[in-house]
mmCIF file of C-alpha atoms in Angstrom:
data_model
loop_
_atom_site.group_PDB
_atom_site.id
_atom_site.type_symbol
_atom_site.label_atom_id
_atom_site.label_comp_id
_atom_site.label_asym_id
_atom_site.label_seq_id
_atom_site.Cartn_x
_atom_site.Cartn_y
_atom_site.Cartn_z
ATOM 1 C CA MET A 1 -4.279 -14.301 -9.557
ATOM 2 C CA ILE A 2 -6.918 -16.946 -10.351
ATOM 3 C CA GLU A 3 -5.977 -18.908 -7.234
ATOM 4 C CA GLU A 4 -6.117 -15.671 -5.230
ATOM 5 C CA LEU A 5 -9.667 -15.090 -6.453
ATOM 6 C CA PHE A 6 -10.781 -18.418 -5.015
ATOM 7 C CA ALA A 7 -8.924 -17.679 -1.765
ATOM 8 C CA ILE A 8 -10.655 -14.292 -1.373
ATOM 9 C CA GLU A 9 -14.079 -15.835 -1.917
ATOM 10 C CA GLN A 10 -13.322 -18.614 0.556
ATOM 11 C CA VAL A 11 -12.299 -16.126 3.254
ATOM 12 C CA ALA A 12 -15.456 -14.088 2.572
ATOM 13 C CA GLN A 13 -17.607 -17.104 3.457
ATOM 14 C CA GLY A 14 -16.747 -16.879 7.162
ATOM 15 C CA THR A 15 -19.252 -17.018 10.001
ATOM 16 C CA SER A 16 -18.208 -14.080 12.208
ATOM 17 C CA MET A 17 -20.612 -11.284 13.119
ATOM 18 C CA VAL A 18 -18.967 -9.059 10.522
ATOM 19 C CA HIS A 19 -19.486 -11.723 7.850
ATOM 20 C CA ARG A 20 -23.123 -12.185 8.875
ATOM 21 C CA CYS A 21 -23.846 -8.455 8.786
ATOM 22 C CA ASP A 22 -26.055 -7.443 5.858
ATOM 23 C CA ALA A 23 -24.098 -6.515 2.742
ATOM 24 C CA ARG A 24 -26.031 -3.246 2.418
ATOM 25 C CA VAL A 25 -24.770 -2.093 5.805
ATOM 26 C CA LYS A 26 -21.154 -2.900 4.940
ATOM 27 C CA ILE A 27 -21.385 -1.270 1.510
ATOM 28 C CA LEU A 28 -22.846 1.942 2.951
ATOM 29 C CA ILE A 29 -20.269 2.048 5.743
ATOM 30 C CA VAL A 30 -17.357 1.535 3.366
ATOM 31 C CA PHE A 31 -18.645 4.243 1.023
ATOM 32 C CA ALA A 32 -19.170 6.585 3.986
ATOM 33 C CA PHE A 33 -15.609 6.132 5.210
ATOM 34 C CA ILE A 34 -14.166 6.594 1.728
ATOM 35 C CA ILE A 35 -16.226 9.727 1.027
ATOM 36 C CA ALA A 36 -15.395 11.241 4.424
ATOM 37 C CA THR A 37 -11.686 10.527 3.960
ATOM 38 C CA VAL A 38 -11.458 11.833 0.401
ATOM 39 C CA ALA A 39 -13.620 14.908 1.106
ATOM 40 C CA PHE A 40 -11.523 16.016 4.082
ATOM 41 C CA PRO A 41 -9.292 18.966 3.096
ATOM 42 C CA TYR A 42 -5.625 18.317 2.312
ATOM 43 C CA THR A 43 -4.239 19.508 5.641
ATOM 44 C CA THR A 44 -2.262 17.826 8.387
ATOM 45 C CA GLY A 45 -5.516 17.702 10.351
ATOM 46 C CA VAL A 46 -6.445 14.632 8.324
ATOM 47 C CA TYR A 47 -4.078 12.517 10.421
ATOM 48 C CA LEU A 48 -6.466 12.409 13.383
ATOM 49 C CA PRO A 49 -9.620 11.247 11.545
ATOM 50 C CA CYS A 50 -7.533 8.767 9.565
ATOM 51 C CA ALA A 51 -6.156 7.355 12.811
ATOM 52 C CA VAL A 52 -9.698 7.052 14.236
ATOM 53 C CA PHE A 53 -10.970 5.424 11.037
ATOM 54 C CA LEU A 54 -8.071 2.951 10.992
ATOM 55 C CA ALA A 55 -8.698 2.110 14.654
ATOM 56 C CA PHE A 56 -12.365 1.415 13.780
ATOM 57 C CA PHE A 57 -11.213 -0.728 10.867
ATOM 58 C CA ALA A 58 -8.843 -2.658 13.138
ATOM 59 C CA GLY A 59 -11.727 -3.370 15.506
ATOM 60 C CA LEU A 60 -13.917 -4.692 12.697
ATOM 61 C CA TRP A 61 -11.051 -6.789 11.333
ATOM 62 C CA ALA A 62 -10.507 -8.303 14.769
ATOM 63 C CA LEU A 63 -14.222 -9.125 15.037
ATOM 64 C CA SER A 64 -14.101 -10.802 11.633
ATOM 65 C CA ARG A 65 -11.539 -13.288 13.016
ATOM 66 C CA ILE A 66 -9.474 -13.091 9.827
ATOM 67 C CA SER A 67 -5.716 -13.398 10.167
ATOM 68 C CA PRO A 68 -3.808 -10.074 9.942
ATOM 69 C CA LYS A 69 -1.541 -11.798 7.415
ATOM 70 C CA GLU A 70 -4.493 -11.898 5.023
ATOM 71 C CA TYR A 71 -4.864 -8.120 5.253
ATOM 72 C CA PHE A 72 -1.178 -7.368 4.735
ATOM 73 C CA LYS A 73 -0.993 -9.840 1.860
ATOM 74 C CA ARG A 74 -3.802 -8.085 0.012
ATOM 75 C CA LEU A 75 -2.452 -4.667 0.925
ATOM 76 C CA LEU A 76 0.899 -5.552 -0.642
ATOM 77 C CA LEU A 77 -0.878 -6.465 -3.884
ATOM 78 C CA VAL A 78 -2.244 -2.932 -4.356
ATOM 79 C CA LEU A 79 0.474 -1.024 -2.509
ATOM 80 C CA PRO A 80 2.763 -0.633 -5.564
ATOM 81 C CA PHE A 81 0.079 1.323 -7.455
ATOM 82 C CA GLY A 82 -0.549 3.742 -4.611
ATOM 83 C CA PHE A 83 3.129 3.907 -3.701
ATOM 84 C CA PHE A 84 4.027 4.884 -7.271
ATOM 85 C CA LEU A 85 1.567 7.808 -7.244
ATOM 86 C CA ILE A 86 2.426 8.960 -3.717
ATOM 87 C CA VAL A 87 6.222 8.894 -3.948
ATOM 88 C CA PHE A 88 6.345 10.978 -7.105
ATOM 89 C CA GLN A 89 4.477 13.774 -5.318
ATOM 90 C CA ILE A 90 7.604 14.726 -3.376
ATOM 91 C CA PHE A 91 9.441 15.805 -6.543
ATOM 92 C CA PHE A 92 6.860 18.329 -7.769
ATOM 93 C CA THR A 93 5.336 21.545 -6.516
ATOM 94 C CA ASN A 94 1.698 21.282 -5.481
ATOM 95 C CA PRO A 95 -1.076 23.863 -6.062
ATOM 96 C CA HIS A 96 -2.276 23.354 -2.477
ATOM 97 C CA TYR A 97 0.748 25.335 -1.223
ATOM 98 C CA ALA A 98 1.843 28.886 -1.949
ATOM 99 C CA GLU A 99 5.491 28.496 -0.897
ATOM 100 C CA PHE A 100 7.951 25.637 -1.250
ATOM 101 C CA HIS A 101 11.124 24.902 0.688
ATOM 102 C CA PRO A 102 13.616 22.453 -0.869
ATOM 103 C CA LEU A 103 14.798 19.721 1.466
ATOM 104 C CA VAL A 104 17.123 17.742 -0.795
ATOM 105 C CA PRO A 105 18.464 19.232 -4.049
ATOM 106 C CA LEU A 106 18.903 16.694 -6.846
ATOM 107 C CA PRO A 107 20.550 16.833 -10.288
ATOM 108 C CA LEU A 108 18.761 18.211 -13.360
ATOM 109 C CA GLY A 109 17.032 20.890 -11.297
ATOM 110 C CA ILE A 110 14.932 18.392 -9.368
ATOM 111 C CA ALA A 111 14.385 18.840 -5.638
ATOM 112 C CA ILE A 112 12.433 17.252 -2.814
ATOM 113 C CA TYR A 113 10.201 19.875 -1.213
ATOM 114 C CA ALA A 114 9.042 19.897 2.406
ATOM 115 C CA GLU A 115 5.502 20.831 1.423
ATOM 116 C CA SER A 116 5.402 18.066 -1.201
ATOM 117 C CA VAL A 117 6.538 15.521 1.388
ATOM 118 C CA GLU A 118 3.743 16.708 3.667
ATOM 119 C CA PHE A 119 1.198 16.396 0.849
ATOM 120 C CA ALA A 120 2.479 12.893 0.025
ATOM 121 C CA SER A 121 2.032 11.832 3.656
ATOM 122 C CA ILE A 122 -1.544 13.180 3.652
ATOM 123 C CA LEU A 123 -2.244 11.303 0.431
ATOM 124 C CA ALA A 124 -0.724 8.126 1.899
ATOM 125 C CA ALA A 125 -2.962 8.358 4.978
ATOM 126 C CA LYS A 126 -6.075 8.765 2.836
ATOM 127 C CA PHE A 127 -5.034 5.947 0.542
ATOM 128 C CA LEU A 128 -4.432 3.579 3.465
ATOM 129 C CA VAL A 129 -7.866 4.259 4.967
ATOM 130 C CA CYS A 130 -9.721 3.823 1.668
ATOM 131 C CA ILE A 131 -7.936 0.650 0.599
ATOM 132 C CA SER A 132 -8.234 -0.869 4.086
ATOM 133 C CA PHE A 133 -12.021 -0.598 4.111
ATOM 134 C CA ILE A 134 -12.221 -1.963 0.565
ATOM 135 C CA ILE A 135 -10.162 -4.968 1.692
ATOM 136 C CA LEU A 136 -12.482 -5.387 4.672
ATOM 137 C CA LEU A 137 -15.560 -5.382 2.426
ATOM 138 C CA SER A 138 -14.104 -7.895 -0.034
ATOM 139 C CA SER A 139 -12.853 -10.121 2.808
ATOM 140 C CA THR A 140 -16.166 -10.343 4.662
ATOM 141 C CA THR A 141 -18.707 -10.275 1.814
ATOM 142 C CA THR A 142 -18.998 -12.700 -1.071
ATOM 143 C CA MET A 143 -19.353 -11.377 -4.598
ATOM 144 C CA GLN A 144 -22.901 -12.672 -4.786
ATOM 145 C CA GLY A 145 -23.654 -11.020 -1.442
ATOM 146 C CA MET A 146 -22.306 -7.678 -2.649
ATOM 147 C CA LEU A 147 -24.346 -7.997 -5.834
ATOM 148 C CA GLU A 148 -27.554 -8.689 -3.921
ATOM 149 C CA GLY A 149 -26.801 -5.882 -1.482
ATOM 150 C CA ALA A 150 -26.212 -3.431 -4.320
ATOM 151 C CA GLY A 151 -29.464 -4.577 -5.934
ATOM 152 C CA ARG A 152 -31.400 -3.949 -2.720
ATOM 153 C CA LEU A 153 -29.800 -0.501 -2.490
ATOM 154 C CA GLY A 154 -31.184 0.424 -5.895
ATOM 155 C CA LEU A 155 -28.643 -0.740 -8.467
ATOM 156 C CA PRO A 156 -30.568 -1.062 -11.777
ATOM 157 C CA SER A 157 -31.628 -4.604 -12.611
ATOM 158 C CA GLU A 158 -29.795 -4.438 -15.949
ATOM 159 C CA PHE A 159 -26.502 -4.068 -14.077
ATOM 160 C CA THR A 160 -27.268 -6.749 -11.509
ATOM 161 C CA LEU A 161 -28.101 -9.263 -14.232
ATOM 162 C CA ILE A 162 -24.927 -8.590 -16.209
ATOM 163 C CA LEU A 163 -22.719 -8.535 -13.121
ATOM 164 C CA GLY A 164 -24.347 -11.709 -11.825
ATOM 165 C CA MET A 165 -23.571 -13.583 -15.024
ATOM 166 C CA MET A 166 -20.029 -12.173 -15.042
ATOM 167 C CA ILE A 167 -19.409 -13.393 -11.487
ATOM 168 C CA ARG A 168 -20.635 -16.900 -12.265
ATOM 169 C CA TYR A 169 -18.640 -17.108 -15.477
ATOM 170 C CA LEU A 170 -15.540 -15.670 -13.804
ATOM 171 C CA PHE A 171 -15.317 -18.586 -11.378
ATOM 172 C CA LEU A 172 -16.129 -21.026 -14.162
ATOM 173 C CA PHE A 173 -13.232 -19.616 -16.177
ATOM 174 C CA GLY A 174 -11.031 -19.847 -13.086
ATOM 175 C CA ARG A 175 -11.753 -23.554 -12.669
ATOM 176 C CA MET A 176 -11.058 -24.067 -16.358
ATOM 177 C CA TYR A 177 -7.697 -22.343 -16.013
ATOM 178 C CA VAL A 178 -6.818 -24.447 -12.953
ATOM 179 C CA ARG A 179 -7.580 -27.675 -14.847
ATOM 180 C CA VAL A 180 -5.470 -26.669 -17.852
ATOM 181 C CA ASN A 181 -2.609 -25.565 -15.603
ATOM 182 C CA ALA A 182 -2.812 -28.827 -13.626
ATOM 183 C CA ALA A 183 -2.636 -30.806 -16.887
ATOM 184 C CA LEU A 184 0.612 -29.021 -17.790
ATOM 185 C CA GLN A 185 2.070 -29.613 -14.337
ATOM 186 C CA THR A 186 1.330 -33.342 -14.500
ATOM 187 C CA ARG A 187 3.405 -33.344 -17.679
ATOM 188 C CA CYS A 188 6.264 -31.691 -15.756
ATOM 189 C CA PHE A 189 6.061 -28.441 -17.713
ATOM 190 C CA ASP A 190 7.130 -25.236 -15.986
ATOM 191 C CA ALA A 191 7.120 -21.992 -17.955
ATOM 192 C CA LEU A 192 9.853 -20.585 -15.676
ATOM 193 C CA ASP A 193 12.151 -23.599 -16.044
ATOM 194 C CA ARG A 194 15.299 -22.215 -17.676
ATOM 195 C CA THR A 195 16.534 -25.684 -18.574
ATOM 196 C CA LEU A 196 13.824 -25.886 -21.227
ATOM 197 C CA PRO A 197 14.391 -24.160 -24.589
ATOM 198 C CA HIS A 198 12.924 -20.681 -24.777
ATOM 199 C CA ARG A 199 11.100 -21.406 -28.036
ATOM 200 C CA TYR A 200 9.528 -24.540 -26.558
ATOM 201 C CA ARG A 201 8.243 -22.678 -23.512
ATOM 202 C CA LEU A 202 6.687 -19.974 -25.688
ATOM 203 C CA LYS A 203 5.083 -22.646 -27.873
ATOM 204 C CA MET A 204 3.541 -24.427 -24.893
ATOM 205 C CA LEU A 205 2.276 -21.162 -23.385
ATOM 206 C CA ALA A 206 0.694 -20.292 -26.729
ATOM 207 C CA TYR A 207 -1.021 -23.698 -26.733
ATOM 208 C CA GLU A 208 -2.280 -23.060 -23.191
ATOM 209 C CA VAL A 209 -3.700 -19.638 -24.081
ATOM 210 C CA GLY A 210 -5.317 -21.040 -27.212
ATOM 211 C CA THR A 211 -6.828 -23.962 -25.305
ATOM 212 C CA ILE A 212 -8.285 -21.673 -22.644
ATOM 213 C CA PHE A 213 -9.689 -19.360 -25.329
ATOM 214 C CA ILE A 214 -11.354 -22.219 -27.241
ATOM 215 C CA ARG A 215 -12.766 -23.798 -24.079
ATOM 216 C CA SER A 216 -14.115 -20.494 -22.811
ATOM 217 C CA PHE A 217 -15.690 -19.779 -26.206
ATOM 218 C CA GLU A 218 -17.355 -23.207 -26.263
ATOM 219 C CA GLN A 219 -18.506 -22.790 -22.664
ATOM 220 C CA GLY A 220 -19.931 -19.367 -23.532
ATOM 221 C CA GLU A 221 -21.976 -20.907 -26.353
ATOM 222 C CA ARG A 222 -23.276 -23.657 -24.063
ATOM 223 C CA THR A 223 -24.100 -21.163 -21.326
ATOM 224 C CA TYR A 224 -25.975 -18.878 -23.734
ATOM 225 C CA THR A 225 -27.955 -21.828 -25.134
ATOM 226 C CA SER A 226 -28.873 -22.910 -21.617
ATOM 227 C CA MET A 227 -29.996 -19.370 -20.795
ATOM 228 C CA LEU A 228 -32.248 -19.276 -23.870
ATOM 229 C CA CYS A 229 -33.779 -22.612 -22.858
ATOM 230 C CA ARG A 230 -34.592 -21.087 -19.477
ATOM 231 C CA GLY A 231 -36.368 -18.115 -21.019
ATOM 232 C CA TYR A 232 -33.568 -15.540 -21.050
ATOM 233 C CA GLY A 233 -34.359 -12.384 -23.006
ATOM 234 C CA LYS A 234 -34.093 -8.614 -23.006
ATOM 235 C CA ASP A 235 -36.696 -8.353 -20.234
ATOM 236 C CA SER A 236 -34.988 -10.875 -17.938
ATOM 237 C CA ARG A 237 -34.163 -9.755 -14.396
ATOM 238 C CA LEU A 238 -32.082 -11.180 -11.581
ATOM 239 C CA LEU A 239 -34.419 -12.137 -8.737
ATOM 240 C CA ILE A 240 -33.394 -10.368 -5.521
ATOM 241 C CA THR A 241 -35.819 -10.944 -2.669
ATOM 242 C CA LYS A 242 -36.595 -8.255 -0.117
ATOM 243 C CA LYS A 243 -34.739 -8.518 3.167
ATOM 244 C CA PRO A 244 -35.401 -6.055 6.008
ATOM 245 C CA LEU A 245 -32.494 -4.939 8.138
ATOM 246 C CA LYS A 246 -32.361 -6.048 11.750
ATOM 247 C CA VAL A 247 -32.500 -3.559 14.620
ATOM 248 C CA VAL A 248 -28.879 -4.300 15.483
ATOM 249 C CA GLU A 249 -27.816 -3.578 11.899
ATOM 250 C CA TRP A 250 -29.721 -0.274 11.899
ATOM 251 C CA ALA A 251 -28.054 0.662 15.181
ATOM 252 C CA PHE A 252 -24.612 -0.280 13.885
ATOM 253 C CA LEU A 253 -25.156 1.724 10.710
ATOM 254 C CA ALA A 254 -26.403 4.790 12.601
ATOM 255 C CA GLY A 255 -23.595 4.596 15.148
ATOM 256 C CA THR A 256 -20.946 4.343 12.443
ATOM 257 C CA PHE A 257 -22.372 7.312 10.554
ATOM 258 C CA ALA A 258 -22.419 9.303 13.805
ATOM 259 C CA LEU A 259 -18.780 8.406 14.443
ATOM 260 C CA ILE A 260 -17.746 9.494 10.949
ATOM 261 C CA ILE A 261 -19.629 12.795 11.112
ATOM 262 C CA ALA A 262 -18.493 13.607 14.650
ATOM 263 C CA THR A 263 -14.845 12.790 13.993
ATOM 264 C CA SER A 264 -14.664 14.775 10.752
ATOM 265 C CA THR A 265 -16.591 17.771 12.131
ATOM 266 C CA LEU A 266 -14.717 18.037 15.437
ATOM 267 C CA THR A 267 -11.338 17.639 13.726
ATOM 268 C CA TRP A 268 -12.156 20.381 11.233
ATOM 269 C CA LEU A 269 -13.511 22.780 13.882
ATOM 270 C CA VAL A 270 -10.640 22.212 16.313
#
C-alpha cells in the first residue's frame, strides 16, 4: 500500500488538461456528481443518468491520458467493500418495496428476491459512478493540490494546517518504510518464505515494526523541534495564495453543472 501511495501521487503529477485544471473545479464537479447520484431516488430510472455520468467520466479519463489499467487497478482495490454491501442486499427485503417475489429459494428460509436484486443493481450503479469520480480526482490532482483547493473553497485554516502536515509526514513515513523493507530484502529475508521457521519470521517482522515505530517517533520529535524553530504555534496558518479561476475553467464548471441538472431533471420528469 505504501508503494501504491507513491504511484498514485506520481500519476497525479501529469500534464494533461485535466491535470492542469484548477483543483477547486475538480473538487466541486466530483461533489456535484456524487450528490446528484446519491440524491436520485432508488428507481430503475437511475440507470440513464448513471450511464450519462459514466460517459462523461470516460471522456475526462481519456483527456487525462491515463491508462485504463490504472483505473481498473484502483477500482479493484475498493470493489470488495462495495461488492460485499451490494451482494448481501439480494437476500433481504427492502423498505423501498411493498411486495417481494422470490426468485431462488434457499435453505434456512432464505430467498433471493426480484425486488432486492433490482435494488442491488441500482446501488451498484450509484456506487460505480461515485467511486469512479473519486478515482478521477485522486488520479489527476496531487494531495497538496487538493489541500490548497479545499483551502481556497473555504476549508478552515486549522484543518488545512493539520492535513498539510499529515500529508508531508505520510510520504516521509512511506520513504522510511521503503528503506527498512529494502534493508531486509538485501539480507534475503522474505516474510512469506515458508522455508524459514515461523517463529523466526514473526521475530523479524516484530523487529521491523519496532524499528519503524522508533524511527517515526524520532522523526516526529525532530520535525516538531524544527517547526518550533520556524515559529510554529497555536496561531500558525498554512499560507494559501489567492488564485482566480480562468474563463475556460468557469465555463467548464458551469457546463458540467448544467449537464448534471439537466440529466437528473429530465430523467425524473420523463
